[in-house]
Amino acid sequence: MRIDCACFTPNQERLDNILALAQELKVDGVIHYALNFCQPYAMEAFKVGRALEAAGIPMLSLETDYSLEDVEQLKTRVEAFVEMLFGGAAPFGGLRDGQEQFDGRAGCRLPLS
């Protein structure tokens, strides 16, 4: 199908692509981000989570909207997930001291201004 969208279900190819990408990049964990009221992605989070769990890859599922009202809650959840992955150590030397932040792409960091 080559369309990696949760709207096209069932879509085993999407799950296969997610797993292949996670394994190729040798990720320590995956954050599954879905917008509120996007039912296909929210429902698919369960299937993605099971597939990643079977491959031994932890997943954090987040569902939010475009507002800034839950930013601190999301930040806390992501920080806890990272601590779980790395046993409390601050990877990349910047998550704890606020010197760097992730920009959302695999392993990319941005200096804070």
C-alpha angles and dihedrals in degrees: 000000000000091000107115098198126125089222090076103070139211089035111160089166089067091055090046091051093049091051093045092050093047091050094044091052091042091228122191092212144345130236111209107203121192132171119239113265093020094121098181093058093041091052093043092055087079093055093044091049092051092048092049092045090053088054092049095249117133118226134200114202117208127184119186144133135240095274125104094226096101099038095112092047091050091046091053092049093049092046090051090049091051091048089051091052096047101032095247095311117128106239120213089019097263118070096088102041096045095238095122138022134195117253094206100261121109107288096338119143131192125202113240114240 
